[in-house]
CSV table of C-alpha atoms and ligand atoms in Angstrom, one decimal:
chain,number,residue,atom,x,y,z
A,196,MET,CA,83.8,-24.2,-12.1
A,197,PRO,CA,86.5,-26.0,-14.2
A,198,GLY,CA,90.3,-24.6,-14.2
A,199,ARG,CA,89.5,-22.2,-11.2
A,200,LYS,CA,92.2,-22.7,-8.8
A,201,ALA,CA,90.3,-23.5,-5.4
A,202,SER,CA,90.9,-20.6,-3.1
A,203,PRO,CA,90.8,-21.0,0.3
A,204,ARG,CA,87.7,-21.0,2.2
A,205,ILE,CA,88.1,-18.1,5.2
A,206,ILE,CA,85.5,-18.1,8.1
A,207,ILE,CA,84.4,-16.3,10.7
A,208,HIS,CA,83.0,-16.7,13.6
A,209,VAL,CA,82.1,-14.8,17.0
A,210,ASP,CA,81.5,-15.3,20.2
A,211,MET,CA,79.8,-12.6,22.6
A,212,ASP,CA,82.2,-11.8,25.6
A,213,SER,CA,80.4,-13.1,29.1
A,214,PHE,CA,77.1,-11.2,26.8
A,215,TYR,CA,74.7,-11.8,30.1
A,216,ALA,CA,76.9,-10.4,32.4
A,217,SER,CA,78.1,-7.8,29.8
A,218,VAL,CA,74.2,-6.4,29.1
A,219,GLU,CA,73.5,-6.3,32.7
A,220,VAL,CA,77.3,-3.8,33.3
A,221,ARG,CA,76.1,-2.2,30.4
A,222,HIS,CA,73.2,-1.1,32.1
A,223,TYR,CA,74.3,-0.3,35.6
A,224,PRO,CA,78.1,1.0,34.3
A,225,ASP,CA,78.4,0.6,38.8
A,226,LEU,CA,79.3,-2.4,37.5
A,227,ALA,CA,81.9,-2.1,35.2
A,228,GLY,CA,85.3,-4.2,36.5
A,229,LYS,CA,82.9,-6.3,39.5
A,230,PRO,CA,82.5,-9.5,40.0
A,231,VAL,CA,78.5,-9.8,38.4
A,232,ILE,CA,76.8,-12.8,38.1
A,233,ILE,CA,73.9,-13.3,36.5
A,234,GLY,CA,71.5,-16.0,37.9
A,235,PRO,CA,69.2,-16.7,41.4
A,236,ASP,CA,71.1,-14.2,44.3
A,237,PRO,CA,71.4,-17.6,47.0
A,238,ALA,CA,70.4,-15.1,49.6
A,239,VAL,CA,67.3,-14.5,48.1
A,240,SER,CA,66.4,-18.0,46.0
A,241,GLY,CA,67.6,-19.6,49.7
A,242,GLY,CA,70.7,-21.0,47.2
A,243,ARG,CA,68.7,-22.8,44.3
A,244,GLY,CA,70.0,-22.4,40.9
A,245,VAL,CA,72.7,-22.1,38.6
A,246,VAL,CA,75.1,-18.9,37.0
A,247,LEU,CA,74.3,-18.5,33.6
A,248,THR,CA,77.8,-16.6,33.5
A,249,CYS,CA,79.7,-14.4,35.2
A,250,SER,CA,81.8,-11.7,34.0
A,251,TYR,CA,85.8,-12.1,33.4
A,252,GLU,CA,86.4,-10.7,36.4
A,253,ALA,CA,84.0,-13.1,38.5
A,254,ARG,CA,85.9,-16.3,36.9
A,255,LYS,CA,89.0,-15.2,38.9
A,256,PHE,CA,87.5,-16.6,41.4
A,257,GLY,CA,86.8,-19.9,39.6
A,258,VAL,CA,83.1,-19.0,38.7
A,259,ARG,CA,81.4,-20.7,35.7
A,260,SER,CA,77.9,-21.7,33.8
A,261,ALA,CA,76.0,-24.3,35.3
A,262,MET,CA,77.2,-23.7,38.3
A,263,PRO,CA,75.0,-24.0,41.6
A,264,VAL,CA,74.9,-20.2,42.8
A,265,THR,CA,75.6,-21.6,46.5
A,266,ARG,CA,78.7,-22.7,45.4
A,267,ALA,CA,79.9,-19.3,43.0
A,268,HIS,CA,79.3,-17.6,46.8
A,269,ALA,CA,81.1,-19.1,48.7
A,270,LEU,CA,84.1,-19.0,45.8
A,271,CYS,CA,83.2,-15.4,45.2
A,272,PRO,CA,81.3,-13.6,48.2
A,273,HIS,CA,80.8,-10.0,47.2
A,274,ALA,CA,80.1,-11.2,43.9
A,275,ILE,CA,77.0,-8.8,43.0
A,276,PHE,CA,74.3,-11.8,41.6
A,277,LEU,CA,72.2,-10.4,38.9
A,278,PRO,CA,68.3,-12.2,38.0
A,279,PRO,CA,68.3,-12.4,34.1
A,280,ARG,CA,66.3,-9.7,31.7
A,281,HIS,CA,65.6,-12.3,28.8
A,282,ASP,CA,64.3,-10.1,26.6
A,283,LEU,CA,66.8,-7.4,27.1
A,284,TYR,CA,69.2,-9.9,25.9
A,285,GLN,CA,67.8,-11.1,22.6
A,286,GLU,CA,66.4,-7.1,21.9
A,287,THR,CA,70.5,-6.8,22.0
A,288,SER,CA,71.6,-10.5,20.4
A,289,GLU,CA,69.2,-9.7,17.4
A,290,ARG,CA,70.5,-5.9,16.7
A,291,VAL,CA,74.6,-7.8,17.0
A,292,MET,CA,73.1,-10.3,14.6
A,293,ASP,CA,71.7,-7.7,12.1
A,294,ILE,CA,75.6,-6.1,11.8
A,295,LEU,CA,77.3,-9.1,11.0
A,296,GLU,CA,74.4,-10.4,8.3
A,297,ARG,CA,75.9,-7.9,7.1
A,298,TYR,CA,79.3,-8.9,6.2
A,299,ALA,CA,79.1,-12.4,5.2
A,300,ASP,CA,78.1,-13.7,2.3
A,301,ARG,CA,76.9,-16.8,4.2
A,302,PHE,CA,75.8,-15.8,7.5
A,303,GLN,CA,75.0,-18.7,10.2
A,304,GLN,CA,73.4,-17.6,14.0
A,305,VAL,CA,74.3,-20.4,16.4
A,306,SER,CA,73.4,-19.2,19.6
A,307,ILE,CA,72.0,-16.3,21.5
A,308,ASP,CA,75.6,-14.4,20.8
A,309,GLU,CA,77.3,-16.8,18.6
A,310,ALA,CA,77.5,-16.7,14.9
A,311,PHE,CA,79.8,-17.6,12.3
A,312,LEU,CA,79.8,-15.9,8.6
A,313,ASP,CA,81.7,-17.2,5.6
A,314,VAL,CA,83.8,-14.2,4.5
A,315,SER,CA,85.7,-17.2,1.3
A,316,SER,CA,85.3,-13.4,-1.3
A,317,CYS,CA,87.5,-11.4,1.4
A,318,GLY,CA,89.9,-13.2,-1.2
A,319,ASP,CA,92.7,-14.0,1.5
A,320,TYR,CA,93.1,-13.3,5.3
A,321,ALA,CA,95.3,-10.3,5.6
A,322,ALA,CA,91.7,-8.2,4.5
A,323,ALA,CA,89.4,-10.7,6.4
A,324,THR,CA,92.0,-9.6,9.9
A,325,GLU,CA,91.1,-5.8,8.4
A,326,LEU,CA,87.6,-7.0,8.0
A,327,ALA,CA,87.0,-8.8,11.7
A,328,LYS,CA,88.6,-5.7,13.7
A,329,ARG,CA,85.5,-3.8,11.6
A,330,ILE,CA,83.6,-5.9,12.5
A,331,ARG,CA,84.4,-5.8,16.3
A,332,GLU,CA,84.4,-2.2,16.1
A,333,ASP,CA,81.1,-2.2,15.2
A,334,ILE,CA,79.3,-4.0,17.3
A,335,TYR,CA,81.6,-1.8,19.7
A,336,ARG,CA,80.7,1.3,18.8
A,337,ALA,CA,76.7,0.9,18.6
A,338,GLU,CA,76.3,-1.8,21.8
A,339,ARG,CA,79.6,-1.4,23.7
A,340,LEU,CA,80.0,-4.9,24.3
A,341,THR,CA,82.8,-6.1,23.3
A,342,CYS,CA,83.1,-9.8,21.2
A,343,SER,CA,86.2,-12.9,20.7
A,344,ILE,CA,86.5,-13.7,17.1
A,345,GLY,CA,88.9,-16.8,15.1
A,346,ILE,CA,88.6,-16.9,11.4
A,347,ALA,CA,90.2,-19.9,9.9
A,348,PRO,CA,89.2,-22.4,6.7
A,349,GLY,CA,86.8,-24.2,8.3
A,350,LYS,CA,83.8,-23.6,11.6
A,351,SER,CA,85.5,-25.5,14.6
A,352,ILE,CA,88.7,-24.3,13.9
A,353,ALA,CA,87.0,-20.8,13.4
A,354,LYS,CA,84.7,-21.5,17.2
A,355,ILE,CA,88.3,-22.7,19.1
A,356,ALA,CA,90.3,-20.2,17.7
A,357,SER,CA,87.9,-17.3,18.9
A,358,ASP,CA,87.5,-19.3,22.7
A,359,LEU,CA,91.2,-18.6,22.8
A,360,GLU,CA,92.1,-15.1,23.6
A,361,LYS,CA,88.4,-14.0,25.2
A,362,PRO,CA,87.8,-12.2,26.4
A,363,GLY,CA,88.6,-9.0,22.8
A,364,GLY,CA,91.0,-11.7,21.4
A,365,LEU,CA,91.2,-11.9,16.9
A,366,VAL,CA,93.0,-15.3,16.6
A,367,VAL,CA,93.4,-15.5,12.8
A,368,ILE,CA,94.5,-19.7,11.9
A,369,THR,CA,95.8,-18.9,8.4
A,370,PRO,CA,96.0,-22.8,6.6
A,371,GLY,CA,99.6,-23.6,6.7
A,372,LYS,CA,99.1,-23.1,10.2
A,373,ILE,CA,95.9,-25.6,10.9
A,374,ARG,CA,98.6,-28.4,12.0
A,375,GLU,CA,100.4,-26.2,14.5
A,376,PHE,CA,98.3,-24.9,16.3
A,377,LEU,CA,95.8,-28.0,17.4
A,378,SER,CA,98.2,-29.8,18.3
A,379,PRO,CA,99.6,-28.8,21.1
A,380,LEU,CA,95.6,-27.9,22.3
A,381,PRO,CA,94.0,-30.5,25.3
A,382,VAL,CA,91.2,-32.2,23.5
A,383,GLY,CA,88.5,-30.7,25.7
A,384,LYS,CA,88.6,-27.6,23.0
A,385,ILE,CA,86.8,-29.1,21.3
A,386,PRO,CA,83.7,-28.2,21.2
A,387,GLY,CA,81.4,-31.5,22.0
A,388,ILE,CA,83.7,-33.1,23.8
A,389,GLY,CA,82.8,-32.3,27.7
A,390,PRO,CA,84.9,-33.6,30.1
A,391,LYS,CA,84.2,-36.5,30.7
A,392,THR,CA,84.8,-37.6,27.1
A,393,ALA,CA,88.2,-35.1,28.2
A,394,ALA,CA,88.6,-37.8,31.0
A,395,ALA,CA,87.9,-41.1,29.0
A,396,LEU,CA,90.4,-40.0,25.7
A,397,VAL,CA,92.7,-39.8,28.9
A,398,ASN,CA,93.0,-43.8,29.7
A,399,LEU,CA,93.9,-44.5,25.8
A,400,ASP,CA,96.0,-41.8,26.5
A,401,ILE,CA,95.1,-39.0,24.5
A,402,ARG,CA,95.5,-35.6,26.5
A,403,THR,CA,96.3,-33.0,23.4
A,404,ILE,CA,95.0,-32.4,20.0
A,405,GLY,CA,97.9,-33.7,17.5
A,406,ASP,CA,97.6,-36.9,20.6
A,407,LEU,CA,93.6,-37.5,18.6
A,408,ALA,CA,95.0,-36.7,15.7
A,409,GLU,CA,97.1,-39.6,15.8
A,410,ALA,CA,94.8,-42.2,17.7
A,411,ASP,CA,93.5,-45.2,16.4
A,412,ILE,CA,89.9,-45.4,14.8
A,413,GLN,CA,88.3,-48.3,16.3
A,414,ASP,CA,89.8,-47.3,20.3
A,415,LEU,CA,87.9,-44.1,18.8
A,416,ARG,CA,84.5,-45.7,18.1
A,417,GLU,CA,84.3,-46.3,21.2
A,418,LEU,CA,83.7,-43.2,22.5
A,419,PHE,CA,82.5,-41.7,19.5
A,420,GLY,CA,80.0,-44.5,17.7
A,421,LYS,CA,79.4,-43.1,13.5
A,422,SER,CA,81.2,-39.6,15.0
A,423,ALA,CA,84.7,-40.7,15.3
A,424,VAL,CA,85.6,-39.8,11.2
A,425,THR,CA,84.1,-37.4,11.8
A,426,VAL,CA,86.1,-36.3,15.5
A,427,ARG,CA,89.4,-37.6,14.4
A,428,ASP,CA,88.7,-35.5,10.9
A,429,ILE,CA,88.1,-31.8,13.2
A,430,ALA,CA,91.3,-32.8,14.8
A,431,ARG,CA,92.8,-33.2,11.9
A,432,GLY,CA,92.0,-29.8,11.1
A,433,ILE,CA,89.6,-31.1,8.0
A,434,ASP,CA,86.7,-29.4,8.6
A,435,ASP,CA,84.4,-29.3,4.9
A,436,ASP,CA,81.7,-28.3,6.9
A,437,GLU,CA,79.4,-25.7,5.4
A,438,VAL,CA,77.9,-22.4,6.9
A,439,ARG,CA,74.2,-23.3,6.5
A,440,GLU,CA,72.8,-19.3,6.7
A,441,SER,CA,70.0,-19.4,9.3
A,442,ARG,CA,69.3,-16.8,11.5
A,443,ARG,CA,67.2,-18.3,14.4
A,444,ILE,CA,64.1,-16.8,14.3
A,445,GLN,CA,64.3,-13.6,16.4
A,446,SER,CA,60.7,-12.3,16.0
A,447,ILE,CA,57.7,-12.0,13.5
A,448,SER,CA,55.2,-9.7,12.1
A,449,ARG,CA,52.7,-8.6,9.8
A,450,GLU,CA,50.9,-4.9,8.6
A,451,GLN,CA,48.5,-4.3,6.9
A,452,THR,CA,48.6,0.0,5.1
A,453,PHE,CA,45.0,1.1,5.0
A,454,SER,CA,44.4,2.8,1.6
A,455,PRO,CA,42.8,5.0,1.6
A,456,ASP,CA,43.2,5.7,5.7
A,457,CYS,CA,41.0,3.9,7.4
A,458,GLY,CA,38.3,6.0,10.6
A,459,ASP,CA,36.9,3.0,11.7
A,460,PRO,CA,38.7,1.5,15.0
A,461,GLU,CA,36.3,-1.4,14.1
A,462,GLU,CA,37.7,-2.3,11.2
A,463,VAL,CA,40.7,-1.3,12.2
A,464,THR,CA,41.0,-4.2,15.3
A,465,ARG,CA,39.4,-6.8,13.4
A,466,ILE,CA,42.6,-6.0,11.2
A,467,LEU,CA,44.5,-6.6,14.0
A,468,LEU,CA,43.0,-9.5,15.0
A,469,GLU,CA,43.5,-11.0,11.4
A,470,LEU,CA,47.2,-10.0,11.6
A,471,SER,CA,46.8,-11.9,15.0
A,472,ASP,CA,46.0,-14.7,14.5
A,473,GLU,CA,47.9,-16.0,10.7
A,474,LEU,CA,50.6,-15.3,13.8
A,475,CYS,CA,49.8,-17.5,15.2
A,476,ARG,CA,49.6,-20.3,12.5
A,477,GLU,CA,53.2,-19.4,11.5
A,478,LEU,CA,54.7,-19.5,15.7
A,479,GLU,CA,52.5,-23.2,15.1
A,480,SER,CA,54.8,-24.1,11.7
A,481,GLU,CA,58.0,-22.9,13.1
A,482,ASP,CA,57.1,-25.2,16.0
A,483,ALA,CA,57.8,-21.2,18.8
A,484,TYR,CA,56.1,-19.0,20.9
A,485,ALA,CA,55.8,-15.9,21.6
A,486,ARG,CA,57.0,-13.2,25.3
A,487,THR,CA,56.4,-9.9,24.2
A,488,ILE,CA,53.7,-8.6,21.7
A,489,THR,CA,54.0,-5.3,20.5
A,490,VAL,CA,50.8,-3.4,18.3
A,491,LYS,CA,51.9,-0.6,15.9
A,492,VAL,CA,50.4,2.1,14.5
A,493,ARG,CA,51.0,4.9,12.1
A,494,TYR,CA,48.7,7.8,11.1
A,495,PRO,CA,48.2,9.3,8.3
A,496,ASP,CA,50.9,12.3,8.9
A,497,PHE,CA,53.8,9.1,9.5
A,498,THR,CA,53.1,9.6,13.2
A,499,THR,CA,53.5,5.9,14.8
A,500,LEU,CA,53.0,4.8,17.3
A,501,THR,CA,53.6,1.5,19.6
A,502,ARG,CA,52.3,-0.3,22.4
A,503,ALA,CA,54.2,-3.7,24.0
A,504,GLN,CA,53.5,-6.3,26.4
A,505,THR,CA,55.3,-9.4,27.8
A,506,LEU,CA,53.1,-12.0,29.2
A,507,PRO,CA,54.9,-13.3,31.6
A,508,ARG,CA,54.8,-17.2,30.1
A,509,PRO,CA,55.3,-17.7,26.4
A,510,THR,CA,52.1,-18.4,24.5
A,511,ARG,CA,51.3,-19.5,20.8
A,512,GLU,CA,47.5,-19.1,21.7
A,513,VAL,CA,45.0,-17.3,19.3
A,514,ARG,CA,42.9,-16.1,22.9
A,515,HIS,CA,45.4,-15.1,24.9
A,516,ILE,CA,47.5,-13.2,22.5
A,517,ARG,CA,43.9,-11.4,20.6
A,518,ARG,CA,43.8,-10.5,24.1
A,519,ALA,CA,47.0,-8.7,24.7
A,520,VAL,CA,46.5,-7.3,20.8
A,521,ILE,CA,42.6,-5.7,22.5
A,522,GLY,CA,44.6,-4.1,25.5
A,523,LEU,CA,46.8,-2.6,23.6
A,524,GLY,CA,45.7,-1.4,20.4
A,525,LEU,CA,42.2,0.2,21.3
A,526,PRO,CA,44.1,3.3,23.4
A,527,LEU,CA,45.6,3.9,20.4
A,528,LEU,CA,42.5,3.7,17.9
A,529,HIS,CA,40.7,7.2,19.6
A,530,ASP,CA,39.2,9.0,17.4
A,531,GLN,CA,42.3,9.3,14.5
A,532,LYS,CA,42.0,8.2,11.1
A,533,VAL,CA,45.0,5.3,11.1
A,534,ARG,CA,47.3,4.8,7.7
A,535,LEU,CA,48.3,1.1,8.9
A,536,ALA,CA,48.1,-1.3,11.8
A,537,GLY,CA,51.0,-4.0,12.7
A,538,VAL,CA,51.0,-6.7,15.6
A,539,ARG,CA,54.8,-8.1,16.1
A,540,LEU,CA,55.6,-11.1,17.9
A,541,SER,CA,58.6,-11.7,19.8
A,542,SER,CA,61.3,-13.0,22.1
A,543,LEU,CA,60.1,-16.4,20.3
A,544,VAL,CA,60.9,-19.6,21.9
A,545,THR,CA,61.8,-22.6,20.4
A,546,ARG,CA,61.8,-26.3,21.3
A,547,ASP,CA,65.9,-25.6,20.1
A,548,THR,CA,66.4,-22.2,21.6
A,549,HIS,CA,68.9,-24.2,24.1
A,550,GLN,CA,72.7,-23.4,23.3
A,551,LYS,CA,73.3,-25.7,20.2
A,552,LYS,CA,77.0,-26.9,19.6
A,553,ILE,CA,78.9,-28.0,16.3
A,554,GLY,CA,78.3,-31.6,17.0
A,555,ASP,CA,77.4,-33.4,20.6
A,556,PHE,CA,79.8,-35.9,20.7
A,557,SER,CA,80.0,-36.8,24.0
A,558,GLY,CA,77.6,-39.3,25.2
B,231,LIG,P1,78.1,-18.3,25.8
B,231,LIG,O1,78.9,-17.8,25.3
B,231,LIG,O2,78.4,-19.6,25.5
B,231,LIG,O3,79.5,-17.7,27.4
B,231,LIG,P2,78.9,-16.4,27.3
B,231,LIG,O4,79.3,-15.3,26.4
B,231,LIG,O5,78.9,-15.3,29.1
B,231,LIG,O6,80.8,-15.7,28.1
B,231,LIG,P3,81.9,-16.1,27.3
B,231,LIG,O7,82.7,-14.7,27.0
B,231,LIG,O8,82.7,-17.3,27.4
B,231,LIG,O9,81.9,-16.4,25.8
B,231,LIG,O10,76.6,-17.8,25.9
B,231,LIG,C1,76.3,-17.0,26.3
B,231,LIG,C2,75.0,-16.8,27.1
B,231,LIG,O11,74.5,-17.5,26.7
B,231,LIG,C3,75.6,-16.6,27.9
B,231,LIG,O12,75.7,-14.4,28.7
B,231,LIG,C4,74.6,-16.5,29.1
B,231,LIG,C5,73.4,-17.9,28.5
B,231,LIG,N1,73.6,-19.4,29.0
B,231,LIG,C6,73.8,-19.2,29.8
B,231,LIG,O13,72.3,-18.9,30.0
B,231,LIG,N2,73.4,-20.7,30.5
B,231,LIG,C7,74.7,-21.4,30.3
B,231,LIG,O14,75.2,-22.6,30.9
B,231,LIG,C8,75.6,-20.8,29.0
B,231,LIG,C9,77.3,-21.9,29.0
B,231,LIG,C10,75.0,-19.3,28.7
B,232,LIG,MG1,79.7,-16.0,24.8
């Protein structure tokens, strides 16, 4: 708007603490305070597989994500290994994201357990800090899970901030404090700069983000190619990347209300199959696959029943989904009239389901 003074952006980054492990501990309260590792138990799997994540108690022993489970076992022999339950984490993530989305002017989910919220309309950083505390309490009250939050004028700084005091951290970087905050941190704190890139930077005598901010752009081009300017800008605290409205599709559904109520099970089945076929087409257009299929039937008195099935593998094949829908739907149809019938596909898997980084700068 002409003549209006641009107010600083306020971006919140939320990242759940040891997400999969925390969800498991919530379900098995006896595990609270113990080293818990999500991954195949080396005693059972013959040692194959890697750690997906682990509780903070296990991290004290040096256990980390992506480490072979055998190494994790050697570091922490009394750790409890649990196989992952992806559906449970996915459902929990959906509920957490529902909460987060409500607080944002603009909302961008970036992985199963993290999201950016543009909350510039808060007006100032004190109000945004209060908002962040409410978000944290809301998530805890609803899910008994903790998260860490970073608040800053840009996405990359907010993400660095949220990671700094995990678990349960809340780190606020106001616009005037950016350089002071970033300069002393090691370069590896920048999302996308992994250990290899950090080692290559040491050869250029660049260790801290402050060093990187002052680095010669030609030197950086050799390492980062076209991203060199972006990387150096981030180190200088310059990051205008917008919070892009996006919510990873978690589930898709279709339903149909019958008017009048339908007393013909064959007709209801025909509609359920039509809805399934539409959903399969939608999966194709999203390049996604579904693992969980849910059929919902509502009767004239508004009683609603759902039946769900999780397949061994994600699919988008019409015949697999149709077969599941018939198996689930038929027992719900007896002699009763039906007011509404619906199908939902969830536990969706897309090609880019793997965690996205803000920008992957490393080679
Ligand atoms: P992260 O947020 O990276 O890790 P985290 O939530 O477990 O721990 P932190 O407190 O440090 O944030 O990833 C979220 C989930 O994604 C994690 O719980 C498990 C899964 N994941 C993998 O399956 N493989 C991996 O290599 C990583 C890093 C995560
Ligand atoms: Mg996390």
